[in-house]
CSV table of C-alpha atoms in Angstrom, one decimal:
chain,number,residue,atom,x,y,z
A,1,MET,CA,26.1,4.0,-13.5
A,2,ALA,CA,25.9,2.1,-16.8
A,3,SER,CA,27.4,3.7,-19.8
A,4,SER,CA,24.8,2.1,-22.1
A,5,ALA,CA,23.9,5.6,-23.4
A,6,VAL,CA,25.3,5.8,-26.9
A,7,ALA,CA,24.8,8.1,-29.9
A,8,GLY,CA,21.1,8.8,-30.1
A,9,GLY,CA,19.0,7.1,-32.8
A,10,SER,CA,16.4,8.5,-35.2
A,11,ALA,CA,13.4,10.3,-33.8
A,12,GLU,CA,11.2,7.6,-35.2
A,13,SER,CA,13.2,4.8,-33.5
A,14,LEU,CA,13.2,6.8,-30.3
A,15,LEU,CA,9.4,7.2,-30.4
A,16,GLU,CA,9.0,3.5,-31.1
A,17,SER,CA,11.1,2.6,-28.1
A,18,PHE,CA,9.2,5.0,-25.9
A,19,PHE,CA,5.9,3.6,-27.0
A,20,LEU,CA,7.1,0.0,-26.3
A,21,VAL,CA,8.3,1.1,-22.8
A,22,LEU,CA,4.7,2.4,-22.2
A,23,VAL,CA,3.1,-0.8,-23.6
A,24,TYR,CA,5.2,-3.3,-21.6
A,25,GLY,CA,5.0,-1.0,-18.6
A,26,PHE,CA,1.3,-1.1,-18.7
A,27,VAL,CA,1.3,-4.9,-19.1
A,28,MET,CA,3.5,-5.1,-16.0
A,29,PHE,CA,1.2,-2.8,-14.2
A,30,ARG,CA,-1.8,-5.1,-14.9
A,31,GLY,CA,0.2,-8.1,-13.7
A,32,SER,CA,1.3,-6.3,-10.6
A,33,LYS,CA,-2.4,-5.3,-9.9
A,34,LEU,CA,-3.5,-8.9,-10.3
A,35,ALA,CA,-0.7,-10.1,-8.0
A,36,ASN,CA,-1.6,-7.5,-5.4
A,37,GLU,CA,-5.3,-8.5,-5.5
A,38,GLY,CA,-4.3,-12.1,-4.8
A,39,ARG,CA,-2.0,-11.0,-2.0
A,40,GLN,CA,-4.7,-8.9,-0.4
A,41,ALA,CA,-7.2,-11.7,-0.7
A,42,LEU,CA,-4.8,-14.1,1.1
A,43,LEU,CA,-4.3,-11.5,3.8
A,44,LYS,CA,-8.0,-11.6,4.6
A,45,ILE,CA,-7.9,-15.4,4.8
A,46,PHE,CA,-4.8,-16.1,6.8
A,47,THR,CA,-4.7,-15.1,10.4
A,48,PRO,CA,-1.5,-13.2,11.5
A,49,GLY,CA,1.4,-15.6,11.4
A,50,ILE,CA,4.4,-16.7,9.5
A,51,THR,CA,2.6,-16.8,6.1
A,52,SER,CA,1.3,-13.3,6.4
A,53,ALA,CA,4.5,-11.9,8.0
A,54,MET,CA,7.0,-13.5,5.6
A,55,PHE,CA,5.5,-14.6,2.3
A,56,LEU,CA,2.8,-11.9,1.9
A,57,SER,CA,5.2,-9.1,2.9
A,58,LEU,CA,7.6,-10.4,0.2
A,59,ALA,CA,4.8,-10.5,-2.3
A,60,SER,CA,4.2,-6.7,-2.0
A,61,SER,CA,7.6,-6.1,-3.6
A,62,LEU,CA,7.7,-9.1,-5.9
A,63,PRO,CA,7.5,-7.1,-9.1
A,64,THR,CA,10.6,-5.1,-8.2
A,65,ALA,CA,12.4,-8.3,-7.3
A,66,ILE,CA,11.5,-9.8,-10.6
A,67,VAL,CA,12.8,-6.8,-12.6
A,68,ILE,CA,16.1,-7.1,-10.7
A,69,LEU,CA,16.4,-10.8,-11.5
A,70,VAL,CA,15.6,-10.4,-15.1
A,71,SER,CA,18.0,-7.5,-15.6
A,72,GLY,CA,20.9,-9.3,-14.0
A,73,LEU,CA,20.6,-13.0,-14.9
A,74,ARG,CA,20.2,-12.8,-18.7
A,75,GLY,CA,22.9,-12.8,-21.3
A,76,SER,CA,26.7,-12.6,-20.9
A,77,LYS,CA,28.5,-11.0,-18.0
A,78,SER,CA,29.1,-7.8,-19.9
A,79,SER,CA,25.5,-7.5,-20.9
A,80,ALA,CA,24.4,-8.2,-17.3
A,81,GLN,CA,26.9,-5.5,-16.1
A,82,ASP,CA,25.0,-2.9,-18.2
A,83,GLN,CA,21.4,-4.1,-17.7
A,84,ILE,CA,21.7,-4.6,-13.9
A,85,PHE,CA,21.5,-0.8,-13.7
A,86,ILE,CA,17.9,-1.2,-14.8
A,87,GLY,CA,17.3,-3.4,-11.8
A,88,MET,CA,19.1,-0.9,-9.5
A,89,GLY,CA,17.0,1.9,-11.0
A,90,SER,CA,13.8,-0.1,-10.3
A,91,LEU,CA,14.9,-0.6,-6.7
A,92,ALA,CA,16.1,2.9,-5.9
A,93,GLY,CA,13.3,4.5,-7.9
A,94,SER,CA,10.6,2.5,-6.1
A,95,THR,CA,11.9,3.4,-2.6
A,96,ILE,CA,12.4,7.1,-3.5
A,97,MET,CA,9.1,7.4,-5.3
A,98,LEU,CA,7.2,5.9,-2.3
A,99,LEU,CA,9.0,8.2,0.2
A,100,THR,CA,8.7,11.4,-1.9
A,101,LEU,CA,6.0,11.6,-4.5
A,102,LEU,CA,3.5,9.2,-2.9
A,103,TRP,CA,4.3,10.4,0.7
A,104,GLY,CA,4.0,14.0,-0.2
A,105,SER,CA,0.8,13.5,-2.3
A,106,CYS,CA,-0.8,11.7,0.6
A,107,ILE,CA,-0.2,14.7,2.9
A,108,ILE,CA,-1.7,17.0,0.3
A,109,ALA,CA,-4.7,14.7,-0.4
A,110,HIS,CA,-5.3,14.5,3.4
A,111,ILE,CA,-4.7,18.0,4.6
A,112,LYS,CA,-7.9,19.6,6.0
A,113,ASN,CA,-7.0,23.0,7.3
A,114,GLY,CA,-4.3,24.0,4.9
A,115,TYR,CA,-1.6,23.7,7.5
A,116,ALA,CA,-0.8,20.2,8.8
A,117,VAL,CA,-1.9,16.6,9.0
A,118,LYS,CA,-1.6,14.2,12.0
A,119,THR,CA,-0.8,10.5,12.2
A,120,ASP,CA,-0.9,8.0,15.1
A,121,SER,CA,2.0,6.8,17.1
A,122,GLU,CA,2.2,3.3,15.6
A,123,VAL,CA,3.1,4.7,12.2
A,124,SER,CA,6.2,6.4,13.7
A,125,HIS,CA,7.3,3.0,15.0
A,126,THR,CA,7.1,1.5,11.5
A,127,ALA,CA,9.2,4.5,10.2
A,128,ARG,CA,11.9,3.7,12.8
A,129,ILE,CA,11.9,0.1,11.6
A,130,MET,CA,12.4,1.4,8.1
A,131,ILE,CA,15.5,3.4,9.2
A,132,ILE,CA,17.0,0.1,10.6
A,133,SER,CA,16.4,-1.5,7.2
A,134,ALA,CA,18.8,0.9,5.6
A,135,LEU,CA,21.8,-0.7,7.3
A,136,PRO,CA,22.9,-2.7,4.2
A,137,PHE,CA,23.1,0.5,2.2
A,138,ILE,CA,25.5,1.9,4.8
A,139,ILE,CA,27.7,-1.2,4.7
A,140,VAL,CA,28.1,-1.1,0.9
A,141,GLN,CA,29.5,2.4,1.1
A,142,LEU,CA,32.7,0.8,2.5
A,143,LEU,CA,33.2,-0.6,-1.0
A,144,LEU,CA,34.5,2.8,-2.0
A,145,VAL,CA,37.7,2.3,0.0
A,146,LEU,CA,38.4,-1.3,-0.9
A,147,ARG,CA,40.5,-2.1,-3.9
A,148,ARG,CA,41.2,-5.8,-3.9
A,149,ASN,CA,38.5,-7.9,-5.6
A,150,ILE,CA,38.4,-10.5,-2.8
A,151,GLN,CA,37.7,-7.8,-0.3
A,152,VAL,CA,34.9,-6.3,-2.4
A,153,ARG,CA,33.3,-9.7,-2.9
A,154,LEU,CA,33.4,-10.4,0.8
A,155,LEU,CA,31.8,-7.2,1.7
A,156,ILE,CA,29.1,-7.7,-0.9
A,157,LEU,CA,28.4,-11.1,0.6
A,158,ILE,CA,28.3,-9.7,4.1
A,159,SER,CA,25.8,-7.0,2.9
A,160,MET,CA,23.6,-9.6,1.3
A,161,ILE,CA,23.6,-11.7,4.4
A,162,VAL,CA,22.7,-8.7,6.6
A,163,SER,CA,19.9,-7.7,4.2
A,164,MET,CA,18.3,-11.1,4.3
A,165,ALA,CA,18.8,-11.4,8.0
A,166,LEU,CA,17.0,-8.1,8.5
A,167,PHE,CA,14.2,-9.3,6.3
A,168,ILE,CA,13.8,-12.5,8.3
A,169,SER,CA,14.1,-10.5,11.6
A,170,TYR,CA,11.3,-8.2,10.4
A,171,GLY,CA,9.1,-11.2,9.6
A,172,LEU,CA,9.8,-12.8,13.0
A,173,TYR,CA,9.1,-9.4,14.7
A,174,GLN,CA,5.6,-9.3,13.0
A,175,ILE,CA,4.9,-12.9,14.3
A,176,PHE,CA,5.5,-11.9,17.9
A,177,SER,CA,4.1,-8.4,17.5
A,178,PRO,CA,1.2,-8.9,15.1
A,179,TRP,CA,0.0,-5.3,15.2
A,180,ILE,CA,1.9,-4.6,12.0
A,181,GLN,CA,0.0,-7.4,10.2
A,182,GLY,CA,-3.2,-6.0,11.8
A,183,ARG,CA,-2.6,-2.6,10.2
A,184,ARG,CA,-1.8,-4.2,6.9
A,185,LEU,CA,-5.1,-6.0,7.0
A,186,ALA,CA,-7.0,-2.9,8.0
A,187,PHE,CA,-5.4,-1.1,5.0
A,188,VAL,CA,-6.8,-3.9,2.8
A,189,HIS,CA,-10.3,-3.7,4.3
A,190,HIS,CA,-10.5,0.1,3.9
A,191,ASN,CA,-9.4,-0.3,0.3
A,192,ASP,CA,-12.3,-2.7,-0.3
A,193,VAL,CA,-14.6,0.0,1.1
A,194,ILE,CA,-13.2,2.6,-1.3
A,195,SER,CA,-13.5,0.3,-4.3
A,196,LEU,CA,-17.2,-0.1,-3.6
A,197,GLY,CA,-17.8,3.6,-3.1
A,198,ILE,CA,-19.4,3.2,0.4
A,199,PRO,CA,-20.3,6.4,2.2
A,200,GLY,CA,-18.7,7.2,5.5
A,201,VAL,CA,-20.2,8.9,8.5
A,202,HIS,CA,-20.5,12.2,6.8
A,203,GLY,CA,-22.5,10.6,4.0
A,204,LEU,CA,-24.9,8.9,6.4
A,205,ASP,CA,-26.9,12.0,7.0
A,206,ARG,CA,-28.7,11.2,3.7
A,207,LEU,CA,-30.2,8.2,5.4
A,208,LEU,CA,-32.2,10.5,7.7
A,209,SER,CA,-34.9,13.1,7.2
A,210,ASP,CA,-34.6,16.4,9.0
A,211,SER,CA,-36.7,15.1,11.8
A,212,GLY,CA,-34.5,12.0,12.3
A,213,GLU,CA,-36.8,9.5,10.5
A,214,PRO,CA,-35.4,6.9,8.0
A,215,ASN,CA,-35.1,8.3,4.5
A,216,VAL,CA,-36.4,5.5,2.3
A,217,GLU,CA,-35.4,7.1,-0.9
A,218,ALA,CA,-31.8,7.5,0.4
A,219,LEU,CA,-31.8,3.9,1.5
A,220,HIS,CA,-32.8,2.8,-2.1
A,221,LYS,CA,-29.8,4.8,-3.4
A,222,LEU,CA,-27.5,3.3,-0.8
A,223,PHE,CA,-28.6,-0.2,-1.8
A,224,LYS,CA,-27.9,0.6,-5.5
A,225,ALA,CA,-24.4,1.9,-4.5
A,226,LEU,CA,-23.7,-1.3,-2.5
A,227,ASP,CA,-24.9,-3.6,-5.2
A,228,SER,CA,-21.7,-3.5,-7.2
A,229,ASP,CA,-22.6,-6.3,-9.6
A,230,SER,CA,-26.2,-4.9,-10.1
A,231,ASP,CA,-27.8,-8.3,-9.5
A,232,GLY,CA,-30.5,-6.8,-7.1
A,233,LEU,CA,-28.9,-8.7,-4.2
A,234,LEU,CA,-26.3,-7.8,-1.6
A,235,SER,CA,-23.6,-10.4,-1.0
A,236,ALA,CA,-21.7,-10.9,2.2
A,237,ALA,CA,-18.7,-9.1,0.9
A,238,GLU,CA,-20.8,-6.0,-0.1
A,239,LEU,CA,-22.4,-6.0,3.4
A,240,ARG,CA,-19.0,-6.2,5.1
A,241,ALA,CA,-17.8,-3.3,2.9
A,242,LEU,CA,-20.6,-1.2,4.2
A,243,ILE,CA,-19.7,-1.9,7.8
A,244,LEU,CA,-16.0,-1.3,7.4
A,245,GLY,CA,-16.8,2.0,5.7
A,246,VAL,CA,-18.6,3.4,8.8
A,247,GLN,CA,-16.6,5.5,11.3
A,248,PHE,CA,-17.9,5.9,14.8
A,249,GLU,CA,-17.7,7.6,18.1
A,250,GLU,CA,-18.3,5.4,21.2
A,251,ILE,CA,-21.6,5.9,22.9
A,252,ASP,CA,-23.0,3.2,25.3
A,253,LEU,CA,-26.1,2.0,23.6
A,254,GLY,CA,-28.0,-1.3,24.0
A,255,ILE,CA,-27.7,-3.7,21.0
A,256,ASP,CA,-30.7,-5.7,19.6
A,257,GLU,CA,-29.3,-9.3,19.9
A,258,PRO,CA,-31.7,-10.8,17.2
A,259,LEU,CA,-30.7,-8.0,14.9
A,260,ARG,CA,-27.0,-8.7,15.6
A,261,LYS,CA,-27.4,-12.4,14.9
A,262,HIS,CA,-29.4,-11.9,11.7
A,263,LEU,CA,-26.8,-9.6,10.1
A,264,LYS,CA,-23.8,-11.5,11.5
A,265,ASP,CA,-25.1,-14.6,9.7
A,266,LYS,CA,-25.4,-12.6,6.6
A,267,ILE,CA,-21.8,-11.4,6.5
A,268,VAL,CA,-20.3,-14.7,7.6
A,269,ASP,CA,-22.1,-16.9,5.1
A,270,GLU,CA,-20.5,-16.2,1.7
A,271,ASN,CA,-23.5,-17.8,0.0
A,272,SER,CA,-26.1,-15.5,1.7
A,273,LYS,CA,-27.9,-12.7,-0.2
A,274,MET,CA,-30.0,-9.8,1.0
A,275,ASP,CA,-32.6,-8.3,-1.4
A,276,LYS,CA,-33.6,-4.7,-1.5
A,277,ASP,CA,-36.8,-5.1,0.5
A,278,GLU,CA,-35.0,-7.0,3.3
A,279,PHE,CA,-32.2,-4.3,3.2
A,280,ILE,CA,-34.7,-1.4,3.5
A,281,SER,CA,-36.6,-3.2,6.3
A,282,PHE,CA,-33.4,-4.0,8.2
A,283,MET,CA,-31.9,-0.5,7.8
A,284,SER,CA,-35.2,1.2,8.8
A,285,LYS,CA,-35.4,-1.0,11.9
A,286,TRP,CA,-31.8,-0.2,12.8
A,287,LEU,CA,-32.4,3.5,12.4
A,288,GLU,CA,-35.6,3.4,14.5
A,289,ASP,CA,-33.8,1.4,17.2
A,290,SER,CA,-31.0,3.9,17.3
A,291,ARG,CA,-33.6,6.7,17.5
A,292,HIS,CA,-35.5,5.2,20.4
A,293,SER,CA,-32.3,4.5,22.3
A,294,LEU,CA,-31.3,8.1,21.9
A,295,LEU,CA,-34.6,9.4,23.4
A,296,ASN,CA,-33.2,8.2,26.7
A,297,LEU,CA,-30.4,10.8,26.4
A,298,LYS,CA,-32.9,13.7,26.3
A,299,ARG,CA,-31.7,15.2,29.6
A,300,LEU,CA,-30.4,18.7,28.8
A,301,GLY,CA,-31.7,20.8,31.6
A,302,ASP,CA,-35.0,21.8,30.1
A,303,GLY,CA,-35.7,18.2,28.9
A,304,VAL,CA,-35.7,19.4,25.3
A,305,ILE,CA,-33.2,18.6,22.6
A,306,ALA,CA,-32.9,20.6,19.4
A,307,ALA,CA,-33.8,18.8,16.2
A,308,ILE,CA,-30.3,19.5,14.6
A,309,LYS,CA,-28.6,18.3,17.8
A,310,PHE,CA,-30.8,15.2,17.9
A,311,LYS,CA,-29.9,14.4,14.3
A,312,HIS,CA,-26.2,14.8,15.0
A,313,LEU,CA,-26.4,12.5,18.0
A,314,LEU,CA,-28.4,10.0,16.0
A,315,LEU,CA,-25.8,10.0,13.3
A,316,VAL,CA,-23.0,9.3,15.8
A,317,SER,CA,-24.9,6.6,17.6
A,318,GLN,CA,-26.1,4.8,14.5
A,319,THR,CA,-22.6,4.5,13.1
A,320,PHE,CA,-21.4,3.1,16.4
A,321,LEU,CA,-24.3,0.7,16.7
A,322,PHE,CA,-24.0,-0.5,13.1
A,323,TYR,CA,-20.2,-1.0,13.6
A,324,ARG,CA,-20.6,-2.9,16.8
A,325,LEU,CA,-23.6,-4.8,15.6
A,326,LEU,CA,-21.6,-6.7,13.0
A,327,LEU,CA,-18.0,-6.5,14.2
A,328,SER,CA,-18.0,-6.6,18.0
A,329,PRO,CA,-18.1,-10.4,18.1
A,330,LEU,CA,-15.3,-10.6,15.4
A,331,ILE,CA,-12.9,-7.9,16.5
A,332,GLN,CA,-9.6,-9.1,17.9
A,333,SER,CA,-7.8,-5.7,18.3
A,334,ARG,CA,-8.1,-2.1,17.1
A,335,ASP,CA,-6.3,-2.9,13.9
A,336,GLU,CA,-7.2,-6.5,13.3
A,337,VAL,CA,-10.7,-7.3,12.1
A,338,VAL,CA,-11.1,-11.0,11.6
A,339,ILE,CA,-14.2,-12.0,9.6
A,340,PRO,CA,-14.8,-15.7,9.3
A,341,ILE,CA,-14.8,-16.9,5.7
A,342,LYS,CA,-16.5,-20.0,4.4
A,343,ASN,CA,-14.5,-22.4,2.3
A,344,PRO,CA,-11.2,-20.8,3.1
A,345,ILE,CA,-9.1,-23.5,1.3
A,346,SER,CA,-10.9,-23.0,-2.0
A,347,ARG,CA,-10.8,-19.2,-1.6
A,348,ALA,CA,-7.1,-19.3,-0.7
A,349,THR,CA,-6.4,-21.5,-3.7
A,350,VAL,CA,-8.1,-19.0,-6.0
A,351,ALA,CA,-6.2,-16.1,-4.4
A,352,ALA,CA,-2.9,-17.9,-4.6
A,353,LEU,CA,-3.5,-18.6,-8.3
A,354,LYS,CA,-4.3,-15.0,-8.9
A,355,LEU,CA,-1.1,-14.0,-7.2
A,356,LEU,CA,0.9,-16.6,-9.2
A,357,TRP,CA,-0.7,-15.6,-12.5
A,358,GLY,CA,0.0,-11.9,-11.8
A,359,ALA,CA,3.6,-12.7,-11.0
A,360,LEU,CA,3.9,-14.7,-14.2
A,361,ILE,CA,2.6,-11.7,-16.2
A,362,VAL,CA,5.1,-9.4,-14.4
A,363,ALA,CA,7.9,-11.8,-15.3
A,364,ALA,CA,6.8,-12.2,-18.9
A,365,SER,CA,6.6,-8.5,-19.4
A,366,ALA,CA,9.8,-7.8,-17.5
A,367,TYR,CA,12.0,-9.5,-20.2
A,368,PRO,CA,10.9,-7.2,-23.1
A,369,LEU,CA,10.6,-4.2,-20.8
A,370,VAL,CA,14.3,-4.5,-19.7
A,371,ASP,CA,15.2,-4.7,-23.4
A,372,VAL,CA,13.2,-1.7,-24.5
A,373,VAL,CA,14.4,0.4,-21.6
A,374,ASP,CA,17.9,-0.5,-22.6
A,375,ASN,CA,17.2,0.4,-26.2
A,376,PHE,CA,15.5,3.7,-25.3
A,377,SER,CA,18.4,4.5,-23.1
A,378,ALA,CA,20.9,4.0,-25.9
A,379,GLU,CA,18.8,5.9,-28.4
A,380,SER,CA,18.1,8.9,-26.1
A,381,SER,CA,21.5,9.0,-24.5
A,382,ILE,CA,19.7,8.9,-21.1
A,383,PRO,CA,21.3,6.5,-18.6
A,384,SER,CA,19.3,3.3,-18.2
A,385,PHE,CA,19.3,3.8,-14.4
A,386,SER,CA,17.4,7.1,-14.9
A,387,VAL,CA,14.8,5.6,-17.3
A,388,SER,CA,14.0,2.7,-15.0
A,389,PHE,CA,14.1,5.0,-12.0
A,390,VAL,CA,11.1,6.8,-13.4
A,391,VAL,CA,9.2,4.1,-15.3
A,392,THR,CA,9.3,0.7,-13.5
A,393,PRO,CA,8.1,1.9,-10.0
A,394,LEU,CA,4.8,3.1,-11.6
A,395,ALA,CA,4.4,-0.4,-13.2
A,396,CYS,CA,5.5,-2.3,-10.1
A,397,TYR,CA,3.3,-0.6,-7.4
A,398,SER,CA,-0.3,-0.7,-8.6
A,399,TRP,CA,-1.6,0.0,-5.1
A,400,ILE,CA,-0.3,3.6,-4.9
A,401,TRP,CA,-3.5,4.9,-6.5
A,402,SER,CA,-5.7,3.3,-3.9
A,403,ALA,CA,-3.3,4.6,-1.2
A,404,LEU,CA,-3.9,8.1,-2.5
A,405,LEU,CA,-7.7,7.6,-2.4
A,406,LEU,CA,-7.4,6.3,1.2
A,407,ALA,CA,-5.3,9.2,2.3
A,408,GLY,CA,-7.8,11.6,0.7
A,409,LYS,CA,-10.6,10.4,3.1
A,410,LYS,CA,-9.4,13.1,5.6
A,411,LYS,CA,-9.3,10.6,8.5
A,412,THR,CA,-6.2,10.3,10.7
A,413,ARG,CA,-6.7,6.6,10.8
A,414,MET,CA,-6.7,6.4,7.0
A,415,LEU,CA,-3.5,8.4,6.5
A,416,SER,CA,-1.7,6.4,9.3
A,417,LEU,CA,-2.6,3.1,7.6
A,418,THR,CA,-1.4,4.5,4.2
A,419,PHE,CA,2.0,5.7,5.7
A,420,SER,CA,2.4,2.3,7.4
A,421,GLU,CA,2.0,0.6,4.1
A,422,ILE,CA,4.5,2.9,2.5
A,423,TYR,CA,7.1,2.3,5.2
A,424,GLU,CA,6.6,-1.5,5.1
A,425,ALA,CA,7.1,-1.5,1.3
A,426,VAL,CA,10.3,0.4,1.7
A,427,THR,CA,11.5,-1.9,4.4
A,428,VAL,CA,11.0,-4.9,2.2
A,429,ASN,CA,12.8,-3.1,-0.7
A,430,ASN,CA,15.7,-2.3,1.5
A,431,THR,CA,16.1,-5.8,2.8
A,432,PHE,CA,14.7,-8.5,0.5
A,433,CYS,CA,15.0,-6.7,-2.9
A,434,PHE,CA,18.4,-5.4,-2.1
A,435,ALA,CA,19.5,-8.9,-1.0
A,436,VAL,CA,18.4,-10.2,-4.4
A,437,PHE,CA,20.4,-7.4,-6.1
A,438,LEU,CA,23.5,-8.1,-4.1
A,439,ALA,CA,23.1,-11.9,-4.7
A,440,ILE,CA,23.2,-11.3,-8.5
A,441,VAL,CA,26.2,-9.0,-8.3
A,442,TYR,CA,28.0,-11.6,-6.1
A,443,ALA,CA,27.0,-14.7,-8.1
A,444,ARG,CA,27.9,-13.2,-11.5
A,445,ASP,CA,31.0,-11.5,-10.2
A,446,LEU,CA,29.9,-8.1,-11.5
A,447,THR,CA,32.0,-5.0,-11.0
A,448,TRP,CA,30.6,-2.8,-8.2
A,449,LYS,CA,29.5,0.5,-9.7
A,450,PHE,CA,26.4,1.3,-7.7
A,451,SER,CA,27.7,3.4,-4.7
A,452,SER,CA,26.0,6.6,-5.9
A,453,GLU,CA,22.6,4.9,-6.4
A,454,ALA,CA,22.9,3.2,-3.0
A,455,LEU,CA,23.9,6.4,-1.3
A,456,VAL,CA,21.0,8.4,-2.7
A,457,THR,CA,18.6,5.6,-1.6
A,458,LEU,CA,20.2,5.7,1.9
A,459,VAL,CA,19.9,9.4,2.2
A,460,VAL,CA,16.2,9.6,1.3
A,461,THR,CA,15.3,6.7,3.5
A,462,ILE,CA,17.1,8.2,6.5
A,463,LEU,CA,15.8,11.7,5.9
A,464,VAL,CA,12.1,10.7,5.6
A,465,GLY,CA,12.6,8.0,8.3
A,466,LEU,CA,13.9,10.6,10.9
A,467,ILE,CA,11.1,13.0,10.1
A,468,ALA,CA,8.3,10.4,10.2
A,469,GLY,CA,9.9,8.3,13.1
A,470,PHE,CA,9.8,11.1,15.6
A,471,LYS,CA,6.9,13.3,14.5
A,472,THR,CA,3.2,12.7,14.2
A,473,ASP,CA,2.3,16.2,12.8
A,474,PHE,CA,3.3,17.0,9.2
A,475,PRO,CA,2.9,20.6,8.0
A,476,LEU,CA,2.3,21.3,4.3
A,477,TRP,CA,5.9,22.2,3.7
A,478,THR,CA,7.0,18.6,4.4
A,479,SER,CA,5.1,17.5,1.3
A,480,ILE,CA,6.7,20.2,-0.8
A,481,SER,CA,10.1,19.1,0.5
A,482,ALA,CA,9.3,15.5,-0.4
A,483,TYR,CA,8.4,16.5,-3.9
A,484,VAL,CA,11.7,18.4,-4.3
A,485,LEU,CA,13.6,15.3,-3.1
A,486,TYR,CA,12.5,13.2,-6.0
A,487,PRO,CA,14.2,15.1,-8.9
A,488,LEU,CA,17.0,16.1,-6.6
A,489,SER,CA,17.7,12.4,-5.9
A,490,LEU,CA,17.9,11.6,-9.6
A,491,ALA,CA,20.1,14.6,-10.3
A,492,LEU,CA,22.4,13.7,-7.3
A,493,ALA,CA,22.9,10.1,-8.5
A,494,TYR,CA,23.8,11.4,-12.0
A,495,LEU,CA,26.2,14.1,-10.5
A,496,LEU,CA,27.9,11.6,-8.3
A,497,SER,CA,28.4,9.0,-11.0
A,498,TYR,CA,29.2,11.0,-14.1
A,499,VAL,CA,30.8,14.2,-12.7
A,500,LEU,CA,32.4,13.1,-9.4
A,501,GLY,CA,33.1,9.5,-10.4
A,502,PHE,CA,31.5,8.3,-7.1
A,503,SER,CA,30.8,4.7,-8.1
């Protein structure tokens, strides 16, 4: 670990450095958020393939990679030797924050009965892939027993090649098994729903009166909630968000084909608009059609169905009908919803420019951020690795807040998609970002002093990966254990480096 910590400065200078860390960290957060919005927009435009698998996966960890580059490429070799610890802190801190604080918080946000949460089997598969991605961290531990510089450099080069090979292999795997890309796309769609505040199935009861009739007042409120720009019209994007917000249970109901065609045209044509009267009329007709279809189910012995039972069945059926009405012609698989988009080239250009502009903001803020982190470290006598371990991950991963909101929706599907996103981000960190770090160490012939940081990252990745890779049920205690792992990891890295000399 870097010995950049020197005698502490004045309290005023320390506060000034801390304030600047917050300022530049916030600027980086805004740039990261903009880049992530561009990445997610591109995900919705490109079908699963090499662009989505390789480039857009890389873009998710681009801010971390930029911090690593800035911390290791500037200045003299001796300066880079110290500041590269900021890059290592960003890398290790990002991985460990995702697998401890965010992972544990998602369980707590999702937990329903106070005891445990459940995920699907696919998320366990992504966790096992994450374990494989930790291989380069195992290889670099061999550097502890090597003494000759040529041997050290050779092993660093081998580790870098293995890291990049694993990243490329992960991208190729997604091309031939596109279900991972499908889950990534589903995560993006559900985040769109959350950003618009669309009600799910449990909120749809407000659309019905106690007798099962359409509630016009509630429909007016729903229109207002959907109309995010308050222009009195619903755009195609706002209508799609409503559909994706609905959860359903499958009941075999007939579908009104003219109704399907009318609304399908509305969500595909990006220039289409639906005013309030048209929306109220459509929703009322949809609810009425669902109601009449359900009357055929009134076969419960005495031929009578209780009002509350009828309302429940209507809620279930309407969500299913509404979902199928729009998306059944467009669904490719359970995880992959492909909605045709008009003018994809122009929209992709705008999204790519947003991604590029966000990356430029991250790069521009990374330069002063690395400097102020280094200054704060020197003035506070706190190792630069520890400062960047805590600060930069919060700035680099703007999507963690939406991940928490998604996990809090109390749906197994939502939590599973969130965990998949976490494991994918860690996989990219462990492969691409670590390859960037190793490339800088090799190219600038820096002294290897990062074994403790690499070991801590390896341990957390393996521990969480083994738990998540072979379990689908997570009791509350697992989230508490994850929380404990975060400060324990930082303390262990300090102990190994400064007390035991494990570097």
